Coordinates of C-alpha atoms and ligand atoms in Angstrom, one line a residue:
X81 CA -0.6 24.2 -118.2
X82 CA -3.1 21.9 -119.5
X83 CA -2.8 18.8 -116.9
X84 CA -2.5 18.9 -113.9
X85 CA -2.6 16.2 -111.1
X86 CA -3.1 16.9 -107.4
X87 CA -3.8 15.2 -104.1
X88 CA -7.0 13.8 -104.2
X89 CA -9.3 16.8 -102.7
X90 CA -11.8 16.5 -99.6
X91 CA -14.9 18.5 -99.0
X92 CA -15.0 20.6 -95.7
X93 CA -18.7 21.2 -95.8
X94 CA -21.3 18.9 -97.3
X95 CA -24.8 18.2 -97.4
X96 CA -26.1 14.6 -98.0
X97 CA -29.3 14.1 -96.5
X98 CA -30.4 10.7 -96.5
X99 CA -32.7 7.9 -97.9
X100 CA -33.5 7.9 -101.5
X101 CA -31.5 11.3 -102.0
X102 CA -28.6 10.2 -100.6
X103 CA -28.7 7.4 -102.4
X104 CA -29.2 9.5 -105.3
X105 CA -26.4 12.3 -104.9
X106 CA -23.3 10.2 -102.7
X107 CA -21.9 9.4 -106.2
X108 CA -21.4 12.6 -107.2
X109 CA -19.2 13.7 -104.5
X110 CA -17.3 10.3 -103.9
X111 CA -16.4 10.8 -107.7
X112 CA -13.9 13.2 -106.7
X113 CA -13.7 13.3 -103.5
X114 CA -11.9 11.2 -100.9
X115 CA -13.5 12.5 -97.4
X116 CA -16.1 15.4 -96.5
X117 CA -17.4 16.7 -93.7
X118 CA -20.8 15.9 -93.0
X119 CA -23.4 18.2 -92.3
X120 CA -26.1 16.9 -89.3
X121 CA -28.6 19.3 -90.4
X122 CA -31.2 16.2 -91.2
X123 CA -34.5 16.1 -90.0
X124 CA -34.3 15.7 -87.1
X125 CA -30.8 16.4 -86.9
X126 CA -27.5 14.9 -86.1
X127 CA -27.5 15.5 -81.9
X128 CA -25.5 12.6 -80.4
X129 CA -22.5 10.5 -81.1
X130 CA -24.7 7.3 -81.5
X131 CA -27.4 9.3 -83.9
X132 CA -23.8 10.0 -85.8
X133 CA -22.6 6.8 -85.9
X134 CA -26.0 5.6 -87.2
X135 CA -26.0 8.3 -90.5
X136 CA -22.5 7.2 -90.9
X137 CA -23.4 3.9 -91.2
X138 CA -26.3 4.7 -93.6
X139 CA -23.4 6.7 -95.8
X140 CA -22.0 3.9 -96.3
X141 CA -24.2 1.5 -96.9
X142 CA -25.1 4.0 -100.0
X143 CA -21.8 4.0 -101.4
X144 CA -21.6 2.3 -105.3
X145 CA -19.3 -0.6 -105.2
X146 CA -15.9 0.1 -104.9
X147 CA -16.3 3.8 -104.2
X148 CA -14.0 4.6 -101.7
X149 CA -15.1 7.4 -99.7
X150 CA -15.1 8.6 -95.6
X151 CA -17.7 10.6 -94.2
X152 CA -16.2 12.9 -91.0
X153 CA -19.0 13.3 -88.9
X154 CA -20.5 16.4 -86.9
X155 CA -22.8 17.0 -84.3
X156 CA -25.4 19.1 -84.5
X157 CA -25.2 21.2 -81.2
X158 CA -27.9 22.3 -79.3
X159 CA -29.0 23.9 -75.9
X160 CA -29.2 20.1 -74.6
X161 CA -26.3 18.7 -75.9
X162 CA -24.3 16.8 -73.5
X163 CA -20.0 17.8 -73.2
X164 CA -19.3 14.8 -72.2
X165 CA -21.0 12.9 -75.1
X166 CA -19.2 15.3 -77.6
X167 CA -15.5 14.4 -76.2
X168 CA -16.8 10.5 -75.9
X169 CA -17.7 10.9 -79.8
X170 CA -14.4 12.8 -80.5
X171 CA -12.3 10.5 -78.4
X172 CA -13.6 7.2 -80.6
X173 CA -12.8 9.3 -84.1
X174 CA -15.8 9.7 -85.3
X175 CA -17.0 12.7 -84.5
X176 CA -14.6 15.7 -86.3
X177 CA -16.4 18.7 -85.7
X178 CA -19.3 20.2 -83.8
X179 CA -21.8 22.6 -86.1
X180 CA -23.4 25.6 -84.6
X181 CA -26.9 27.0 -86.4
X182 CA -28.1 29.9 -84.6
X183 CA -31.7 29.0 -84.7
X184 CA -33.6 30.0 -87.9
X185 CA -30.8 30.8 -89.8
X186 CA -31.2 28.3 -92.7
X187 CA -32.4 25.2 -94.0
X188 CA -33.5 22.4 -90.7
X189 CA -32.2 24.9 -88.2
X190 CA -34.6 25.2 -85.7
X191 CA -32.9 23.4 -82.7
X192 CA -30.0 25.2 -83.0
X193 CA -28.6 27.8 -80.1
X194 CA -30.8 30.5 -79.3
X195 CA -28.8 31.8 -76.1
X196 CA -25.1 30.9 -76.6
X197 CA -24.1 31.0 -73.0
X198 CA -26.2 27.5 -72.5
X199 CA -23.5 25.8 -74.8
X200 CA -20.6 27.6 -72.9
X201 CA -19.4 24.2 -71.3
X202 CA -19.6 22.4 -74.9
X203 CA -17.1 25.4 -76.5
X204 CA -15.0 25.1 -73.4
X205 CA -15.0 21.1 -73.5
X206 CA -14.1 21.5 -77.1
X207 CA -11.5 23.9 -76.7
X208 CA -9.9 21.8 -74.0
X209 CA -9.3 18.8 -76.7
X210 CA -9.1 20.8 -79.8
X211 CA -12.4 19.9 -81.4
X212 CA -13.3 22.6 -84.1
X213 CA -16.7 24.5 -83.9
X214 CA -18.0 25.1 -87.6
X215 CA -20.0 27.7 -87.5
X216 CA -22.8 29.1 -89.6
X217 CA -22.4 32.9 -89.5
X218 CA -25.5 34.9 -89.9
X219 CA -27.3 36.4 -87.3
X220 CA -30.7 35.9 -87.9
X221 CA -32.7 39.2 -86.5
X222 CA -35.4 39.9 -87.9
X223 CA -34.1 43.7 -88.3
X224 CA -30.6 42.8 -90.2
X225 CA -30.8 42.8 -93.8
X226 CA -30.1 39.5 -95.0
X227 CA -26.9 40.9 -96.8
X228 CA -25.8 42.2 -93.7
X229 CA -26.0 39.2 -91.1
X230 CA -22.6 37.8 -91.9
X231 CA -21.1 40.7 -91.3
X232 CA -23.1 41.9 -88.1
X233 CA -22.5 37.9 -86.9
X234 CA -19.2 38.3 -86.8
X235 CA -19.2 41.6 -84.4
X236 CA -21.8 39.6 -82.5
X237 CA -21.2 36.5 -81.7
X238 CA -18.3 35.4 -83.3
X239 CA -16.0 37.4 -82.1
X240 CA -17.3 37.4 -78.2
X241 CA -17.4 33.9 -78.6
X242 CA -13.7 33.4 -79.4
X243 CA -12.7 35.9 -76.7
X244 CA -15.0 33.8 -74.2
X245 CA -13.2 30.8 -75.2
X246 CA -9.6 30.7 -75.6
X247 CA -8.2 27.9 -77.3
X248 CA -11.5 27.3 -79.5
X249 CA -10.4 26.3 -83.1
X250 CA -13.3 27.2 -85.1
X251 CA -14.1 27.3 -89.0
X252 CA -16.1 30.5 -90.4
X253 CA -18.4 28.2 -93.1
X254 CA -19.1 28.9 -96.5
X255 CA -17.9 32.8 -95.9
X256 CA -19.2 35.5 -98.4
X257 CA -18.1 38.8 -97.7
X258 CA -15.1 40.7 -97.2
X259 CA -15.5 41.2 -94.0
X260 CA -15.0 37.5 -93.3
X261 CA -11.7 37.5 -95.4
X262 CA -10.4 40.3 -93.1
X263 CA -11.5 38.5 -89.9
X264 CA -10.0 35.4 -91.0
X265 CA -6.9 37.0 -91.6
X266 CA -6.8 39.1 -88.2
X267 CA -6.9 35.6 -86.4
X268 CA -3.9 33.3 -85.6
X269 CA -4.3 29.2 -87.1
X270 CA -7.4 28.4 -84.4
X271 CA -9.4 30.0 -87.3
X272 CA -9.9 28.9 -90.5
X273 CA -12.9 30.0 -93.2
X274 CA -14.1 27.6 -96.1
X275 CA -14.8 29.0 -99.2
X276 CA -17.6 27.2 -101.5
X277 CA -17.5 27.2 -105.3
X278 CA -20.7 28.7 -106.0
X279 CA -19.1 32.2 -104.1
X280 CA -16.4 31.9 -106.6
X281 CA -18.7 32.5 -109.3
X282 CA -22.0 34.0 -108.8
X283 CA -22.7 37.4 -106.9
X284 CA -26.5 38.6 -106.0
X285 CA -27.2 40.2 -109.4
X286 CA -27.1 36.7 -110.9
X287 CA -29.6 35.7 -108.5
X288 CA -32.3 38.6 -109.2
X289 CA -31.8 40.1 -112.8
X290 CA -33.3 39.2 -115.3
X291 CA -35.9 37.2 -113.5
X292 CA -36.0 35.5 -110.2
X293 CA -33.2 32.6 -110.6
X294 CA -33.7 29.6 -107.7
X295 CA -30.9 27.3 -108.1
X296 CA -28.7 30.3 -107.9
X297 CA -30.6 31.0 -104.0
X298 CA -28.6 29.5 -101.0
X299 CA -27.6 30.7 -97.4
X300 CA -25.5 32.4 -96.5
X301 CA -27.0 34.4 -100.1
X302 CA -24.3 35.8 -102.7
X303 CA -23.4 39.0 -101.9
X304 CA -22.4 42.0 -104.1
X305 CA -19.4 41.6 -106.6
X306 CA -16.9 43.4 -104.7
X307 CA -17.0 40.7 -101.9
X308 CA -17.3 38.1 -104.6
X309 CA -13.8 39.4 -105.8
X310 CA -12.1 39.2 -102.1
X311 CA -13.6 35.9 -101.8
X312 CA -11.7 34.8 -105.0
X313 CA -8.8 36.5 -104.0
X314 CA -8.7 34.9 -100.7
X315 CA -9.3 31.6 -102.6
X316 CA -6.8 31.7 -104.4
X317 CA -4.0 33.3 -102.0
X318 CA -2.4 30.5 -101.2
X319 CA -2.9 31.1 -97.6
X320 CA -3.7 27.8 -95.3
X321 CA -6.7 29.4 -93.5
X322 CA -8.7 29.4 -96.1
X323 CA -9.7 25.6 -98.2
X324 CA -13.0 24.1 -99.9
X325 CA -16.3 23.5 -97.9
X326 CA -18.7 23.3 -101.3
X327 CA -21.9 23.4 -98.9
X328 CA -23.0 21.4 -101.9
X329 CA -26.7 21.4 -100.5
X330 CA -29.4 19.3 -102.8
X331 CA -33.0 20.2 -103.0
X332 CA -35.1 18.4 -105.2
X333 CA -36.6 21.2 -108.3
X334 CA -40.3 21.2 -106.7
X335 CA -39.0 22.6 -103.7
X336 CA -36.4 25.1 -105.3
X337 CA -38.7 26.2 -108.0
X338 CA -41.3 27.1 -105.9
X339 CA -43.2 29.7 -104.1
X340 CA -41.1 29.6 -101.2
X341 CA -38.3 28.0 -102.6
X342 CA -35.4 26.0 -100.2
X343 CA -31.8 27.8 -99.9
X344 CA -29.1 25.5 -101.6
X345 CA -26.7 25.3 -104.4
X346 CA -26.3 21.5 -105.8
X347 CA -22.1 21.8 -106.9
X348 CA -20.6 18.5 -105.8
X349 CA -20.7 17.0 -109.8
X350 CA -18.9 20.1 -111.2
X351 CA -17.3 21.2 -108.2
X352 CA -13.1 20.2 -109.4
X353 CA -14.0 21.4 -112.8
X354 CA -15.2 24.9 -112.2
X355 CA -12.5 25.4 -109.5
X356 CA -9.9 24.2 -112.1
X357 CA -11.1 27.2 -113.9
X358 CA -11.5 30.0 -111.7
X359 CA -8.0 29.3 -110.5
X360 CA -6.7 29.5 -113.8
X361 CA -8.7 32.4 -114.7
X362 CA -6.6 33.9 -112.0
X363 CA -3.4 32.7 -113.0
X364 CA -2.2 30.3 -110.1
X365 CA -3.6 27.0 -111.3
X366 CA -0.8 25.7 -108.9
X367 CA -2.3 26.5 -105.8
X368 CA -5.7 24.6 -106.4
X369 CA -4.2 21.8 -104.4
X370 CA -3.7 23.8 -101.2
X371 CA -7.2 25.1 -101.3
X372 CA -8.9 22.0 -102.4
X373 CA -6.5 18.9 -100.9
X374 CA -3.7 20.6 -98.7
X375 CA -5.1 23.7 -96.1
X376 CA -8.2 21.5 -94.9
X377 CA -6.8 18.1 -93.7
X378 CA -4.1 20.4 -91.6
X379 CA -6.8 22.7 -89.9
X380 CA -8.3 19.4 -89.0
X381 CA -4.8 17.8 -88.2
X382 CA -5.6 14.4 -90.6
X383 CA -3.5 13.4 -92.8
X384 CA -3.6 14.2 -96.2
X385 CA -5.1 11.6 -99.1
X386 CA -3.2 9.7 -100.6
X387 CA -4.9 8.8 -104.0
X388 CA -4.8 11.7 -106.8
X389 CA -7.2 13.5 -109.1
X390 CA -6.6 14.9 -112.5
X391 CA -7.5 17.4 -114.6
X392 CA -6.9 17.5 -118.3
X393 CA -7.4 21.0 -120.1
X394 CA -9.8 20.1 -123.7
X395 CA -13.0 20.6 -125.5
X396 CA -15.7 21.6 -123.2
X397 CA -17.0 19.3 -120.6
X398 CA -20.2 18.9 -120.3
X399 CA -22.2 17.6 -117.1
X400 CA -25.9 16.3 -116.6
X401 CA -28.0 19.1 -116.4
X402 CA -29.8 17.4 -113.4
X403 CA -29.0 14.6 -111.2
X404 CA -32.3 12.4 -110.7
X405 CA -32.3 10.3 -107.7
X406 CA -35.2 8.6 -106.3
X407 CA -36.2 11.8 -104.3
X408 CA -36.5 13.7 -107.7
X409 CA -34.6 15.5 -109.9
X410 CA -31.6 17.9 -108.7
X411 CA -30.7 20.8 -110.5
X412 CA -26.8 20.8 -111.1
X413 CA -25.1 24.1 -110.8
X414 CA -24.7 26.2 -113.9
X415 CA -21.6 28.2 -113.8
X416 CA -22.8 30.6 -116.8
X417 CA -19.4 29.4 -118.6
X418 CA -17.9 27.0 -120.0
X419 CA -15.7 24.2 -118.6
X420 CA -12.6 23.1 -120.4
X421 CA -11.1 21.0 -117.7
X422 CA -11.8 16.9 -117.7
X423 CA -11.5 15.5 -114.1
X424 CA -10.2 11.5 -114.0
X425 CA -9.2 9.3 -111.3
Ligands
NCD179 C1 -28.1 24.3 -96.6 C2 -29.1 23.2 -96.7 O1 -29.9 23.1 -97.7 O2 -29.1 22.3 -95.9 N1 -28.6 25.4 -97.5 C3 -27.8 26.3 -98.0 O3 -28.3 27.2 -98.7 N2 -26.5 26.3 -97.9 C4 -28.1 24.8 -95.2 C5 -26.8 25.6 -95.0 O4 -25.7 25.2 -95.0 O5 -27.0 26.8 -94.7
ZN180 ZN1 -24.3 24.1 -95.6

């Protein structure tokens, strides 16, 4: 196959920020990308339906003319947050999801939920109108190993928290371990697990050998190849619960190449073309549409896009090497390969 045309695809997980480097990085993703869910995790963050419909407003206002692009909104839950203002937000459309950071766990995270039975009768209010819960899964103890919190997160809170509250749909972010991939699979269609492109690609030795390697660094961090593998085989399945969340997270270079540099992958410019080739690599170029246009917009009961994207096989593409918005420059990711497949509207 060398062309191939799909539904246009949508982003499940997505950082934008705001000001100057949103300004600076929207493009990217509206390129390709028809909707994405949008990550509250600013400073301060995303609490209440009218802080949401503000940043929505500011996404658009930072669209380039003629993009056509819709940002799905989330809430940043806290111990504080209100049910009632979550269904009100949900009710009016524009709120699609609710985020849960345990606190500490990555980048902004510091109001999120220390003691998960003060946001009991959120979950429950959620699960009586079907709002998901995207979770970040890591525990974030201090006496876990940082390759081990997604998996001890999932014994820990996860799980209880599912049992606690029937009827929760809930999406296991940006997943990086096989242990995830089985979880996902034990569960019925409440559950569903993204999948970024970064995981598709990179495991931990391409972080740390051969020198320190910072724009490979994010949260949850790359674990060891053999979950790398599952995570491509659950990728590329074909299976509904699992579809694209790129976590596509920008951090200007002074704050990645640094001492104590920021967690975040920048992917949303190269994102179509390095999937394009990691399903081919595995044979099933065909199924690249369910994980990147079909399996999310039915988790989320939307409907799915009706524009198309496609990708012509050819000479290598090649992408800026940085993005440089008015916040600074932004280190695109570099697959360590190269990319043969064009992208065009
Ligand atoms: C994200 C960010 O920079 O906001 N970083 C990352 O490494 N993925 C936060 C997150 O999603 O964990
Ligand atoms: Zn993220």
């Amino acid at each position: 196959m060398t062309k191939l045309t799909i539904r246009r695809p949508d982003d499940w997980h997505l950082h934008l920020r705001d000001g100057a480097m949103l300004q600076g990085i929207l493009p990217e993703t509206a390129r390709h990308f028809a909707r994405a869910i949008i990550m509250p995790n600013l400073v301060p963050p995303v609490v209440t339906g009218e802080q949401a419909a503000a940043y929505r407003d500011r996404i658009l206002a930072a669209l380039p003319e003629g993009a056509v692009f819709e940002p799905l909104m989330t809430l940043y839950l806290t111990e504080d947050t209100d049910p009632a203002d979550v269904a009100a937000a949900a009710e009016s459309g524009l709120v699609k999801a609710v985020k849960l950071y345990p606190a500490g766990a990555t980048t902004n995270s510091h109001s999120g939920v220390r003691d998960f039975d003060n946001v009991r009768p959120v979950l429950e209010k959620m699960a009586e109108i079907g709002l998901p819960l995207c979770l970040h899964g890591e525990v974030t103890d201090s006496d876990v190993d940082i390759f081990d919190r997604e998996a001890v997160f999932i014994d820990r809170v996860l799980d209880p928290i599912r049992r606690a509250t029937p009827g929760l749909r809930v999406v296991m972010e940006h997943i990086t371990t096989s242990d995830a991939v089985a979880y996902a699979r034990s569960a019925g269609d409440d559950l569903g697990a993204t999948i970024t492109t970064h995981h598709l690609v990179i495991n931990r030795n391409h972080i740390l050998v051969g020198g320190i390697k910072p724009h490979y660094y994010c949260l949850p961090v790359a674990k060891r190849e053999t979950h790398r593998l599952a995570l491509r085989e659950a990728a590329t399945s074909g299976e509904a619960r699992f579809f694209l969340g790129t976590d596509s997270a920008p951090h200007i270079d002074a704050l990645k190449e640094h001492a104590c540099g920021c967690a975040g992958c920048f992917t949303a410019t190269n994102t179509m073309s390095i999937l394009a080739e990691v399903f081919e690599q595995e044979g099933v170029l065909d199924r690249l549409e369910g994980f990147a246009s079909l399996h999310g917009p039915a988790f989320y009961r939307l409907p799915v896009n009706e524009g198309t994207l496609t990708l012509t096989k050819g000479e290598p593409v090649s992408y800026p090497e940085k993005i440089l918005t008015g916040a600074g420059p932004v280190t695109v990711f570099d697959p360590g390969f190269p990319l043969h497949w064009h992208v065009s509207n």
